[in-house]
Coordinates of C-alpha atoms in Angstrom, one line a residue:
Chain A
M1 CA 100.0 -157.7 -131.7
K2 CA 100.0 -160.9 -130.9
Y3 CA 97.3 -163.2 -132.1
C4 CA 98.5 -165.9 -130.4
E5 CA 97.2 -168.4 -127.0
G6 CA 99.4 -170.7 -126.1
R7 CA 99.9 -172.3 -129.7
T8 CA 96.6 -171.0 -130.7
M9 CA 95.6 -168.5 -133.0
C10 CA 93.7 -165.9 -132.8
F11 CA 91.8 -164.0 -135.4
R12 CA 90.0 -160.7 -135.4
K13 CA 90.1 -160.7 -139.2
P14 CA 89.1 -163.1 -141.6
S15 CA 84.8 -164.6 -142.2
V16 CA 84.0 -167.3 -144.3
L17 CA 82.6 -164.9 -147.3
D18 CA 81.0 -167.3 -149.1
F19 CA 80.9 -170.8 -149.8
A20 CA 80.1 -174.4 -152.1
A21 CA 79.3 -177.8 -151.6
V22 CA 79.7 -180.6 -155.1
A23 CA 79.0 -183.9 -154.3
G24 CA 77.5 -187.8 -156.5
K25 CA 74.6 -189.8 -155.9
T26 CA 74.7 -191.1 -152.1
E27 CA 75.5 -187.7 -150.9
N28 CA 72.7 -187.0 -152.4
E29 CA 70.6 -189.0 -151.1
G30 CA 71.9 -189.2 -147.6
P31 CA 69.7 -187.4 -144.5
F32 CA 71.2 -184.0 -146.2
G33 CA 70.1 -184.3 -149.5
G34 CA 69.6 -181.3 -150.9
I35 CA 72.0 -178.6 -149.5
F36 CA 74.4 -179.0 -152.2
D37 CA 75.0 -176.6 -154.9
E38 CA 75.5 -179.1 -156.7
V39 CA 75.0 -183.2 -157.8
I40 CA 77.1 -185.2 -159.9
E41 CA 74.7 -188.2 -160.5
D42 CA 76.6 -190.6 -162.2
N43 CA 79.7 -189.4 -160.1
K44 CA 81.4 -188.4 -163.4
G45 CA 80.3 -186.0 -164.7
G46 CA 81.6 -186.8 -168.4
A47 CA 85.1 -186.8 -167.4
E48 CA 87.2 -190.0 -168.8
T49 CA 88.4 -191.6 -165.2
W50 CA 87.5 -191.3 -161.8
E51 CA 90.6 -189.1 -161.5
Q52 CA 89.6 -186.7 -163.8
A53 CA 86.0 -187.0 -161.5
E54 CA 87.0 -186.1 -158.3
A55 CA 89.3 -183.1 -160.4
L56 CA 86.0 -182.3 -162.3
F57 CA 83.9 -181.9 -158.5
Q58 CA 86.3 -180.0 -156.8
R59 CA 86.7 -177.4 -160.0
R60 CA 83.2 -177.5 -160.5
A61 CA 83.1 -176.3 -155.8
V62 CA 85.7 -173.9 -156.3
G63 CA 83.6 -172.8 -160.0
H64 CA 80.3 -171.9 -157.8
V65 CA 82.5 -170.1 -154.8
L66 CA 83.3 -167.8 -157.4
R67 CA 80.4 -167.8 -159.3
K68 CA 78.2 -166.7 -155.2
S69 CA 81.6 -164.3 -154.9
G70 CA 81.3 -162.4 -157.9
L71 CA 85.1 -163.0 -158.4
E72 CA 87.1 -163.7 -161.5
P73 CA 89.6 -166.0 -160.8
D74 CA 92.3 -163.8 -161.0
R75 CA 90.8 -161.6 -157.9
I76 CA 91.8 -164.1 -156.0
D77 CA 95.0 -164.1 -154.3
L78 CA 95.1 -167.7 -153.6
V79 CA 93.5 -171.5 -153.1
V80 CA 95.4 -173.8 -150.4
A81 CA 93.2 -177.6 -151.6
G82 CA 94.9 -181.0 -151.5
D83 CA 93.1 -184.2 -151.4
L84 CA 93.8 -187.9 -150.9
L85 CA 94.8 -188.9 -154.4
N86 CA 98.2 -190.0 -154.9
Q87 CA 100.6 -186.2 -156.0
C88 CA 96.5 -184.7 -155.1
V89 CA 96.0 -184.7 -158.3
G90 CA 91.9 -183.8 -157.9
S91 CA 93.1 -180.6 -156.6
S92 CA 96.2 -180.1 -159.0
Y93 CA 94.8 -180.8 -162.0
G94 CA 90.7 -180.0 -160.8
L95 CA 92.1 -176.5 -160.5
K96 CA 94.9 -175.5 -163.0
D97 CA 92.9 -173.4 -165.6
Y98 CA 91.6 -170.7 -163.0
Y99 CA 95.6 -170.3 -163.0
M100 CA 95.6 -169.8 -159.5
P101 CA 98.5 -169.3 -157.4
F102 CA 98.3 -172.5 -155.5
L103 CA 99.7 -174.1 -152.6
G104 CA 98.5 -177.2 -152.1
I105 CA 98.4 -179.2 -148.9
Y106 CA 98.5 -183.0 -146.9
G107 CA 96.2 -183.6 -144.5
A108 CA 94.2 -186.3 -145.3
C109 CA 90.8 -186.4 -144.5
S110 CA 91.8 -182.7 -142.2
T111 CA 92.9 -180.7 -145.1
F112 CA 89.7 -178.9 -145.0
A113 CA 90.5 -177.9 -141.6
E114 CA 94.3 -177.7 -142.7
G115 CA 93.0 -174.7 -145.4
L116 CA 90.5 -172.6 -143.7
L117 CA 92.9 -171.4 -140.8
L118 CA 95.5 -171.3 -143.6
G119 CA 94.1 -169.4 -144.9
A120 CA 92.5 -167.9 -141.9
A121 CA 96.1 -166.9 -140.9
L122 CA 97.3 -165.6 -143.8
V123 CA 93.9 -162.6 -144.7
N124 CA 94.6 -161.9 -140.7
A125 CA 98.0 -161.2 -141.1
G126 CA 97.0 -159.0 -143.8
Y127 CA 98.8 -160.6 -146.3
M128 CA 96.1 -161.7 -148.9
D129 CA 92.5 -160.6 -149.2
A130 CA 91.1 -163.3 -150.7
V131 CA 91.7 -166.7 -150.0
I132 CA 90.3 -170.2 -151.1
A133 CA 90.4 -173.2 -149.1
S134 CA 89.2 -176.4 -150.9
T135 CA 89.7 -180.2 -150.9
S136 CA 87.7 -183.2 -152.7
S137 CA 87.3 -186.9 -152.1
H138 CA 85.5 -189.5 -154.8
Y139 CA 84.9 -193.0 -153.6
S140 CA 85.9 -194.5 -156.2
T141 CA 89.8 -193.3 -156.9
A142 CA 90.2 -194.0 -152.7
E143 CA 89.2 -197.8 -153.4
R144 CA 91.6 -197.3 -156.5
Q145 CA 94.6 -196.2 -154.3
F146 CA 94.0 -197.1 -150.6
R147 CA 92.0 -200.1 -150.9
F148 CA 90.7 -203.0 -153.9
P149 CA 89.8 -202.5 -157.7
L150 CA 85.5 -201.0 -157.9
N151 CA 84.4 -204.3 -159.3
Y152 CA 86.4 -206.9 -156.8
G153 CA 83.9 -208.7 -154.7
G154 CA 85.9 -208.1 -151.5
V155 CA 84.3 -208.0 -148.3
R156 CA 84.2 -204.1 -146.0
T157 CA 84.3 -205.3 -142.6
P158 CA 82.1 -202.8 -140.1
T159 CA 84.2 -200.7 -138.6
S160 CA 85.0 -198.9 -142.2
Q161 CA 84.1 -195.9 -143.6
W162 CA 83.0 -195.2 -146.8
T163 CA 84.8 -192.2 -148.7
A164 CA 82.2 -189.3 -149.6
T165 CA 81.9 -189.0 -153.1
A166 CA 82.4 -184.8 -152.9
A167 CA 84.0 -181.5 -152.6
G168 CA 84.3 -178.6 -150.8
A169 CA 85.5 -174.7 -151.5
A170 CA 85.6 -171.1 -149.2
L171 CA 86.5 -168.0 -149.6
I172 CA 88.1 -166.4 -146.9
G173 CA 88.0 -162.8 -146.9
S174 CA 87.6 -160.3 -144.4
S175 CA 84.2 -158.5 -144.3
G176 CA 83.1 -157.9 -141.4
K177 CA 80.3 -160.4 -142.4
P178 CA 80.0 -164.4 -140.4
P179 CA 80.7 -166.7 -139.8
F180 CA 84.3 -165.6 -138.7
I181 CA 86.8 -167.4 -138.3
R182 CA 87.5 -166.7 -134.2
A183 CA 90.4 -169.2 -133.7
A184 CA 92.3 -172.2 -134.7
T185 CA 94.6 -174.8 -133.4
I186 CA 97.5 -176.5 -135.6
G187 CA 97.2 -180.3 -134.8
K188 CA 100.4 -182.7 -133.7
I189 CA 100.7 -185.9 -135.5
E190 CA 99.0 -188.7 -133.1
D191 CA 100.0 -192.2 -133.8
M192 CA 97.9 -194.0 -131.4
G193 CA 99.3 -197.3 -132.6
I194 CA 96.2 -198.5 -134.8
T195 CA 97.2 -200.8 -137.5
D196 CA 93.7 -201.9 -139.0
L197 CA 93.7 -200.2 -142.6
N198 CA 89.9 -200.6 -142.0
N199 CA 89.5 -198.3 -138.4
M200 CA 90.3 -194.8 -139.4
G201 CA 88.3 -193.9 -136.7
A202 CA 89.9 -194.9 -134.2
A203 CA 93.2 -193.9 -136.0
M204 CA 92.2 -190.3 -135.8
A205 CA 90.4 -190.2 -132.7
G206 CA 93.5 -190.2 -130.9
A207 CA 94.7 -186.9 -133.0
A208 CA 90.7 -184.8 -132.2
Y209 CA 90.7 -185.4 -128.4
D210 CA 94.6 -183.7 -128.0
T211 CA 93.6 -180.8 -131.0
L212 CA 90.6 -179.8 -129.3
T213 CA 91.8 -180.8 -125.1
R214 CA 94.9 -177.8 -126.4
H215 CA 92.3 -175.5 -128.4
M216 CA 89.4 -174.9 -125.6
K217 CA 92.4 -174.8 -122.9
H218 CA 94.1 -172.0 -124.5
R219 CA 90.5 -170.4 -125.4
G220 CA 89.6 -171.1 -121.6
T221 CA 86.5 -172.4 -122.7
H222 CA 84.4 -176.6 -122.1
P223 CA 82.5 -177.7 -124.7
E224 CA 79.2 -176.1 -122.5
N225 CA 80.8 -172.6 -124.3
Y226 CA 80.1 -174.1 -127.9
D227 CA 76.8 -174.7 -129.7
L228 CA 78.0 -177.6 -131.6
I229 CA 81.8 -179.5 -131.5
I230 CA 81.6 -181.1 -135.3
T231 CA 84.2 -183.7 -136.0
G232 CA 85.6 -184.5 -139.9
D233 CA 85.7 -188.5 -140.1
L234 CA 85.3 -189.8 -136.8
G235 CA 82.3 -192.1 -137.5
Q236 CA 80.8 -194.6 -134.7
V237 CA 84.1 -196.1 -133.5
G238 CA 85.8 -192.9 -133.7
S239 CA 83.0 -191.0 -132.6
D240 CA 83.1 -193.4 -129.2
L241 CA 86.7 -193.8 -128.2
L242 CA 86.8 -189.5 -128.4
Y243 CA 83.9 -189.4 -126.1
D244 CA 85.9 -192.5 -123.8
L245 CA 89.2 -190.4 -123.8
F246 CA 87.4 -187.0 -122.8
R247 CA 85.5 -188.8 -120.1
R248 CA 88.9 -190.1 -118.7
D249 CA 89.8 -186.0 -117.9
G250 CA 85.8 -185.8 -116.3
V251 CA 84.8 -183.9 -119.6
D252 CA 81.7 -184.8 -121.1
I253 CA 81.6 -184.0 -124.9
K254 CA 78.7 -185.8 -126.1
S255 CA 75.8 -183.7 -125.4
R256 CA 77.8 -181.1 -127.9
H257 CA 79.5 -183.5 -130.2
K258 CA 78.9 -183.9 -134.0
D259 CA 80.2 -186.1 -136.5
C260 CA 80.2 -185.1 -140.5
G261 CA 80.5 -188.5 -141.4
M262 CA 77.7 -190.0 -138.9
L263 CA 75.6 -187.2 -140.5
L264 CA 76.5 -187.2 -144.3
Y265 CA 74.5 -190.4 -144.5
D266 CA 71.7 -192.8 -143.4
R267 CA 73.5 -195.6 -141.9
T268 CA 70.1 -197.8 -141.4
M269 CA 69.5 -197.2 -145.2
Q270 CA 72.5 -196.6 -146.6
D271 CA 75.3 -199.4 -146.6
V272 CA 78.2 -197.2 -145.4
H273 CA 79.4 -199.3 -142.5
A274 CA 80.6 -196.6 -139.4
G275 CA 79.9 -194.0 -141.8
G276 CA 81.4 -191.1 -144.5
S277 CA 85.0 -190.5 -144.4
G278 CA 87.3 -188.8 -147.2
C279 CA 88.4 -184.9 -146.9
G280 CA 85.3 -184.1 -149.2
C281 CA 82.5 -185.8 -146.5
S282 CA 83.3 -182.8 -143.3
A283 CA 83.9 -179.8 -146.5
A284 CA 80.7 -180.7 -147.8
M285 CA 78.7 -181.0 -145.0
M286 CA 80.6 -177.2 -143.6
C287 CA 79.9 -175.6 -147.0
G288 CA 76.3 -177.2 -147.4
H289 CA 75.4 -177.6 -144.5
F290 CA 77.3 -175.7 -141.2
F291 CA 78.7 -172.4 -142.5
G292 CA 75.0 -171.2 -143.8
R293 CA 73.6 -172.3 -140.3
I294 CA 77.0 -169.8 -138.0
R295 CA 76.1 -166.6 -140.8
D296 CA 72.4 -167.0 -140.5
G297 CA 73.6 -166.7 -136.2
E298 CA 71.8 -170.1 -135.5
L299 CA 74.9 -171.3 -134.6
K300 CA 76.5 -168.9 -132.7
K301 CA 79.8 -171.2 -131.7
V302 CA 81.8 -174.2 -133.0
L303 CA 84.3 -175.6 -133.4
Y304 CA 85.0 -177.5 -136.3
C305 CA 87.8 -180.2 -135.6
A306 CA 88.7 -181.8 -139.1
T307 CA 90.6 -185.6 -138.0
G308 CA 92.8 -186.6 -141.0
A309 CA 94.3 -190.3 -140.8
L310 CA 97.6 -190.7 -142.5
M311 CA 97.9 -193.9 -144.0
S312 CA 99.9 -195.1 -146.2
P313 CA 99.7 -198.6 -147.1
T314 CA 103.5 -198.2 -148.0
M315 CA 104.1 -198.3 -144.2
V316 CA 101.0 -200.6 -142.9
Q317 CA 101.9 -202.9 -145.5
Q318 CA 105.3 -203.0 -143.8
G319 CA 104.5 -203.7 -140.4
G320 CA 103.8 -199.9 -139.5
S321 CA 100.6 -198.0 -137.9
I322 CA 98.0 -195.4 -138.6
P323 CA 99.4 -191.6 -137.1
G324 CA 96.0 -189.2 -137.0
I325 CA 96.2 -185.4 -137.1
A326 CA 92.8 -182.9 -136.5
H327 CA 92.7 -179.4 -136.8
C328 CA 90.3 -177.3 -135.5
V329 CA 88.8 -174.2 -135.7
E330 CA 86.6 -171.7 -134.4
L331 CA 83.6 -170.1 -135.7
S332 CA 81.0 -167.6 -134.8
S333 CA 79.1 -165.7 -136.0
E334 CA 79.8 -162.8 -133.8
Q335 CA 83.0 -160.1 -134.6
G336 CA 85.1 -161.1 -131.4
G337 CA 87.3 -158.4 -130.9
Chain B
M1 CA 73.4 -237.7 -153.8
D2 CA 76.5 -236.2 -155.1
Y3 CA 75.0 -232.7 -154.9
L4 CA 74.1 -232.9 -150.9
W5 CA 78.0 -233.8 -150.9
A6 CA 78.7 -231.0 -152.7
F7 CA 76.4 -228.5 -151.2
I8 CA 77.8 -230.0 -147.8
V9 CA 81.7 -229.8 -148.1
G10 CA 81.8 -226.7 -150.2
G11 CA 79.9 -224.8 -147.4
I12 CA 82.1 -226.3 -144.5
L13 CA 85.5 -225.0 -146.4
C14 CA 84.2 -221.4 -146.9
A15 CA 82.6 -221.6 -143.4
A16 CA 85.9 -222.4 -142.0
G17 CA 87.5 -219.2 -144.6
Q18 CA 84.9 -216.8 -142.9
L19 CA 85.6 -218.1 -139.6
L20 CA 89.0 -217.3 -140.1
I21 CA 88.4 -214.1 -141.7
D22 CA 86.1 -213.0 -138.7
L23 CA 87.9 -214.0 -136.1
T24 CA 91.7 -213.2 -136.7
K25 CA 93.7 -211.0 -138.4
L26 CA 94.1 -212.8 -140.9
T27 CA 92.6 -211.2 -144.3
P28 CA 91.6 -212.6 -147.0
A29 CA 94.6 -212.2 -148.9
R30 CA 96.6 -214.6 -147.1
I31 CA 93.8 -216.6 -146.0
L32 CA 93.7 -217.6 -150.4
V33 CA 96.7 -218.1 -149.9
S34 CA 96.8 -220.8 -147.3
Y35 CA 93.8 -222.1 -148.7
V36 CA 96.0 -223.2 -151.8
V37 CA 99.2 -224.1 -149.8
A38 CA 96.8 -226.0 -147.4
G39 CA 95.9 -228.2 -150.5
V40 CA 98.5 -228.8 -152.0
I41 CA 100.0 -230.3 -148.5
L42 CA 96.8 -232.4 -148.4
G43 CA 97.0 -233.4 -151.5
A44 CA 100.6 -234.3 -151.5
V45 CA 100.2 -236.7 -148.4
G46 CA 96.9 -238.3 -150.4
V47 CA 94.4 -237.3 -147.9
Y48 CA 92.7 -234.5 -149.8
Q49 CA 92.0 -236.7 -152.9
P50 CA 89.6 -239.0 -151.1
L51 CA 87.8 -235.8 -150.3
V52 CA 87.3 -235.1 -154.4
D53 CA 86.2 -238.7 -155.0
F54 CA 83.7 -238.2 -152.3
A55 CA 82.8 -234.7 -152.2
G56 CA 83.2 -233.9 -156.1
A57 CA 83.1 -230.7 -157.0
G58 CA 82.4 -229.3 -152.8
A59 CA 86.0 -230.6 -152.4
S60 CA 87.8 -229.7 -156.5
V61 CA 86.6 -225.6 -156.7
P62 CA 87.5 -224.5 -153.4
L63 CA 90.9 -223.2 -153.2
T64 CA 91.9 -226.8 -151.4
G65 CA 91.4 -228.1 -154.6
F66 CA 93.3 -225.7 -156.9
G67 CA 96.2 -227.1 -153.8
N68 CA 95.6 -229.8 -154.5
L69 CA 96.0 -230.1 -158.6
L70 CA 98.7 -229.1 -159.1
A71 CA 100.1 -231.6 -155.9
K72 CA 98.1 -234.0 -158.2
G73 CA 100.5 -232.2 -161.8
V74 CA 103.1 -232.3 -159.8
R75 CA 103.3 -235.5 -159.2
E76 CA 102.1 -237.6 -161.7
A77 CA 104.8 -235.4 -164.1
V78 CA 107.3 -236.5 -162.2
D79 CA 106.5 -240.5 -162.1
Q80 CA 106.7 -239.4 -165.7
S81 CA 109.9 -237.5 -166.4
G82 CA 111.1 -237.4 -162.9
L83 CA 113.4 -234.0 -161.1
I84 CA 112.2 -231.6 -164.1
G85 CA 109.0 -232.6 -163.3
A86 CA 108.4 -230.7 -159.9
V87 CA 109.2 -227.6 -162.5
T88 CA 106.1 -228.3 -164.0
G89 CA 103.2 -230.4 -163.2
G90 CA 101.8 -227.9 -161.3
L91 CA 101.1 -225.1 -164.0
T92 CA 100.5 -227.5 -165.8
S93 CA 97.6 -229.0 -164.1
C94 CA 96.8 -225.8 -163.2
A95 CA 96.5 -224.4 -166.9
A96 CA 93.2 -224.4 -167.5
G97 CA 92.0 -222.5 -165.2
V98 CA 94.8 -220.0 -165.3
T99 CA 94.7 -219.1 -168.9
A100 CA 90.9 -218.8 -168.7
A101 CA 91.0 -216.8 -165.9
I102 CA 93.9 -214.2 -168.4
F103 CA 92.1 -215.0 -171.1
L104 CA 88.4 -214.1 -170.3
G105 CA 90.1 -211.4 -167.8
L106 CA 91.3 -209.4 -170.5
I107 CA 87.8 -209.9 -172.6
A108 CA 86.1 -209.1 -169.9
A109 CA 88.2 -206.2 -169.5
L110 CA 87.8 -204.7 -173.2
C111 CA 83.9 -205.5 -172.9
F112 CA 83.5 -203.7 -169.9
K113 CA 84.4 -200.7 -167.7
S114 CA 85.0 -200.0 -164.3
G115 CA 81.8 -200.3 -161.9
S116 CA 81.2 -196.5 -159.7
K117 CA 79.5 -198.9 -156.8
I118 CA 77.0 -196.1 -156.6
N119 CA 76.0 -196.9 -153.3
S120 CA 71.9 -197.8 -153.0
Chain C
M1 CA 97.9 -188.0 -124.9
N2 CA 96.3 -189.0 -121.5
I3 CA 96.2 -193.0 -122.1
S4 CA 98.8 -195.7 -123.3
N5 CA 99.0 -197.5 -126.8
E6 CA 98.0 -200.9 -125.1
E7 CA 95.4 -198.8 -122.8
Y8 CA 94.1 -197.3 -125.7
G9 CA 94.0 -200.7 -127.8
E10 CA 91.9 -202.6 -125.6
L11 CA 90.2 -199.2 -125.8
T12 CA 89.4 -199.9 -129.3
K13 CA 88.6 -203.8 -129.5
R14 CA 85.7 -202.8 -126.8
R15 CA 84.4 -200.2 -129.3
S16 CA 84.4 -201.7 -132.3
H17 CA 81.8 -204.0 -133.5
N18 CA 83.3 -206.9 -134.7
S19 CA 81.0 -208.7 -137.8
K20 CA 78.2 -210.5 -136.7
L21 CA 79.6 -214.5 -136.7
Y22 CA 75.8 -215.5 -137.2
K23 CA 75.3 -214.2 -139.9
T24 CA 78.4 -213.7 -142.1
V25 CA 79.3 -217.9 -141.2
P26 CA 75.7 -219.7 -142.7
M27 CA 76.0 -217.1 -145.4
A28 CA 79.4 -217.9 -146.8
F29 CA 78.3 -221.7 -146.2
L30 CA 75.2 -221.6 -147.9
T31 CA 77.1 -219.0 -150.9
G32 CA 79.8 -221.7 -151.0
G33 CA 77.7 -224.5 -150.9
L34 CA 75.7 -223.4 -153.7
I35 CA 78.8 -222.8 -155.5
C36 CA 79.7 -226.1 -155.5
T37 CA 76.3 -227.3 -155.9
L38 CA 76.8 -225.5 -159.3
G39 CA 80.3 -227.4 -159.7
Q40 CA 78.7 -230.7 -159.3
L41 CA 75.7 -230.1 -161.9
L42 CA 78.2 -228.7 -164.9
T43 CA 80.4 -231.8 -164.0
N44 CA 78.0 -234.0 -164.6
L45 CA 76.7 -232.6 -167.4
Y46 CA 79.8 -232.5 -168.8
M47 CA 80.4 -236.2 -167.9
M48 CA 77.6 -236.6 -169.6
T49 CA 78.3 -235.9 -173.3
G50 CA 81.4 -238.9 -172.7
I51 CA 84.1 -236.4 -171.4
S52 CA 86.3 -238.0 -169.4
R53 CA 86.0 -236.8 -165.8
D54 CA 89.3 -235.5 -166.3
T55 CA 88.8 -233.0 -168.4
A56 CA 85.1 -232.1 -167.2
S57 CA 86.4 -231.2 -164.6
S58 CA 88.7 -228.6 -166.1
L59 CA 85.6 -227.5 -168.2
T60 CA 83.9 -227.1 -164.7
S61 CA 86.5 -224.6 -163.4
I62 CA 86.4 -222.8 -166.6
S63 CA 82.5 -222.6 -166.6
L64 CA 82.4 -220.7 -163.3
I65 CA 85.3 -218.2 -164.4
F66 CA 83.4 -217.5 -167.1
L67 CA 80.2 -216.7 -164.8
S68 CA 82.3 -215.1 -162.0
I69 CA 84.3 -213.4 -164.6
L70 CA 80.9 -212.1 -166.7
F71 CA 79.1 -210.9 -163.0
T72 CA 82.3 -209.2 -162.4
G73 CA 81.9 -206.9 -165.1
L74 CA 78.2 -206.7 -164.5
E75 CA 78.8 -205.5 -161.3
W76 CA 77.1 -208.5 -159.9
Y77 CA 79.5 -210.4 -158.5
D78 CA 81.0 -207.6 -155.7
R79 CA 77.2 -206.6 -154.7
I80 CA 76.5 -211.0 -154.1
A81 CA 79.9 -211.1 -152.1
Q82 CA 79.0 -208.5 -149.5
H83 CA 76.6 -211.1 -148.3
A84 CA 78.2 -213.9 -148.8
G85 CA 81.9 -213.4 -147.4
A86 CA 84.4 -216.2 -148.1
G87 CA 81.5 -218.2 -149.5
T88 CA 82.4 -216.4 -153.2
L89 CA 86.1 -215.7 -152.0
V90 CA 88.0 -219.8 -151.3
P91 CA 86.1 -221.3 -153.9
I92 CA 88.0 -220.3 -158.0
T93 CA 84.9 -217.8 -158.3
G94 CA 87.2 -216.0 -155.5
F95 CA 90.1 -216.4 -158.0
A96 CA 88.9 -215.2 -161.3
N97 CA 87.1 -211.9 -159.9
A98 CA 90.3 -210.8 -158.9
V99 CA 92.4 -211.4 -161.7
A100 CA 89.3 -210.0 -163.4
S101 CA 88.3 -206.9 -161.4
P102 CA 91.8 -205.4 -161.3
A103 CA 92.6 -205.6 -165.4
L104 CA 88.8 -203.6 -165.8
E105 CA 89.4 -201.4 -163.1
F106 CA 93.3 -200.4 -164.4
K107 CA 93.0 -200.0 -168.1
S108 CA 92.3 -196.7 -167.9
E109 CA 95.9 -196.5 -167.3
G110 CA 97.0 -198.5 -170.8
Y111 CA 96.3 -201.6 -171.7
V112 CA 99.8 -202.3 -171.2
L113 CA 101.2 -200.5 -168.1
G114 CA 97.8 -200.8 -166.4
L115 CA 95.4 -204.2 -167.4
G116 CA 98.5 -206.4 -168.5
A117 CA 100.7 -206.0 -165.6
K118 CA 98.1 -204.6 -162.5
M119 CA 96.3 -208.3 -163.6
F120 CA 97.5 -209.8 -160.9
V121 CA 98.2 -207.9 -157.9
I122 CA 95.1 -209.1 -156.1
A123 CA 95.5 -212.7 -157.3
G124 CA 99.7 -213.6 -157.4
P125 CA 100.3 -214.2 -154.4
V126 CA 97.8 -217.3 -154.7
I127 CA 100.3 -218.1 -157.9
V128 CA 103.5 -217.8 -156.2
Y129 CA 103.3 -219.2 -153.1
G130 CA 101.0 -222.3 -154.3
V131 CA 102.8 -223.0 -157.4
S132 CA 106.1 -223.0 -155.0
A133 CA 104.6 -225.1 -152.4
S134 CA 104.0 -228.0 -155.3
V135 CA 107.6 -227.1 -156.3
V136 CA 109.3 -228.6 -152.3
Y137 CA 106.4 -231.0 -152.5
G138 CA 107.4 -232.6 -156.2
I139 CA 111.7 -233.2 -155.3
I140 CA 110.4 -234.0 -151.9
Y141 CA 108.4 -236.8 -153.7
Y142 CA 111.3 -237.3 -155.9
I143 CA 113.7 -237.6 -154.0
V144 CA 111.5 -240.0 -151.3
G145 CA 111.2 -242.1 -154.8
L146 CA 114.8 -242.8 -154.9
F147 CA 114.5 -243.7 -151.9
M148 CA 111.6 -246.4 -152.5
K149 CA 113.4 -248.3 -154.9

């Protein structure tokens, strides 16, 4: 039986069974403080280095999911994880001690959606019963790797975003209970020609537009059919550009749209400029907040479109631009037919 | 009185840098390199030293002053030792600053730990 | 995509709010001016103890470098610099911070390969191009000098 429409995969079986989010001090001081399963106040949690700290965040997020599900690590068929760090060490070092079969993925900040859809596909096809999708990001490791040392007095531009120190993990299986993963569309790499390292939102908006458009076209839906269309971390600039792109097609997406990067922090009180970013940003918001609301039926139909900027400092220094990618997952409180 | 001129000239040089950051695509790193090289050139043609005499630290503290120092050092070294001065003069004149930065940077790295940038 | 990259670039420019010049430029002027004034104060103080102008100037640089690096270590420098912009970047304080911060940051990768190797990862270009420019000047100066004789 074919569960596809166009290149959008449609699922019957998978649900998100359990989910957990771990965050740092700044995230907990934002408007959604208190939603996280664990807050590591000093962003380090006893780790020696920032990279080890990020690994710790992800390890704890998966740990909470295991605890909530009552499953031992050896009952998990697969963990599919990735992060922003070189060689994805947040994931590999964070999860190695669980001894679960591991697939490392890289989607930049779209990683969590990528993990969810891969898990959903494997569960739907019957190959696996329990798949964990997890990801993390950390302000300090992102700055060290992509930008400047932490004590450096460089100025952040108004369009720049604040990498969230957070991790999220979700267990996918088939339980017959919400939130159900109904469909997913895999994104294509969209290069809009943006070369400004400090304006990732602009680099990603084109990809979000393309994936969302294709998803809704294949599903035969419009923005009004969804309670919310949630993007990962387009930020202020990226969101405005997304609205512009949809407006050119005569479609209003603004009324249904929320962006995790803009929600996670209070932009008037916290100095985060254009909003939050990082794999952990949307993962923490989904696992800490949105999955719960869908499970409880408060939100019936939601699109989660995580956006990633496939940015490489090397390529940018060589004069290249920053391509974007976005993966879309459709979640529902009702099981599909 | 010399404080006033130090303030004004130093302020102007920094404000100009800020305008470059905000209005052009130049990154701060490229702007600093331009300032140093500009300082060398202005020092070479003899225009910068009068500014230093007039505004004191207002001209010597900004990075253009560093460039001027390099030019001055090279000039004096060439006068003294001929062509080899072109190679020895620069680093010799700025030795104090560069060495201090290196050594104090090392000490600081040993004593302090990398910050956490908790956004409060 | 329903839009060309050029058009998208235009759209991006419109949607990307830029720095508020009326805030950043005066702040840069103020902080830069203050740092230079402090430098002048130090120079005068040193000269009062009988030190020559040139040595006092060197000592002033060293003092400002010391303060910058201290502030960098205490994590104060970055907080000031966020508001000051070019006001802390252009004076020698910017150079000192650019040397101390990677040394501090990459200490976790070892003293030799981390701290030592990465110390000039930000400030390196200033030395490379400053010194190179001075060498070029020196050669020109020497040749001109030959003709003048």
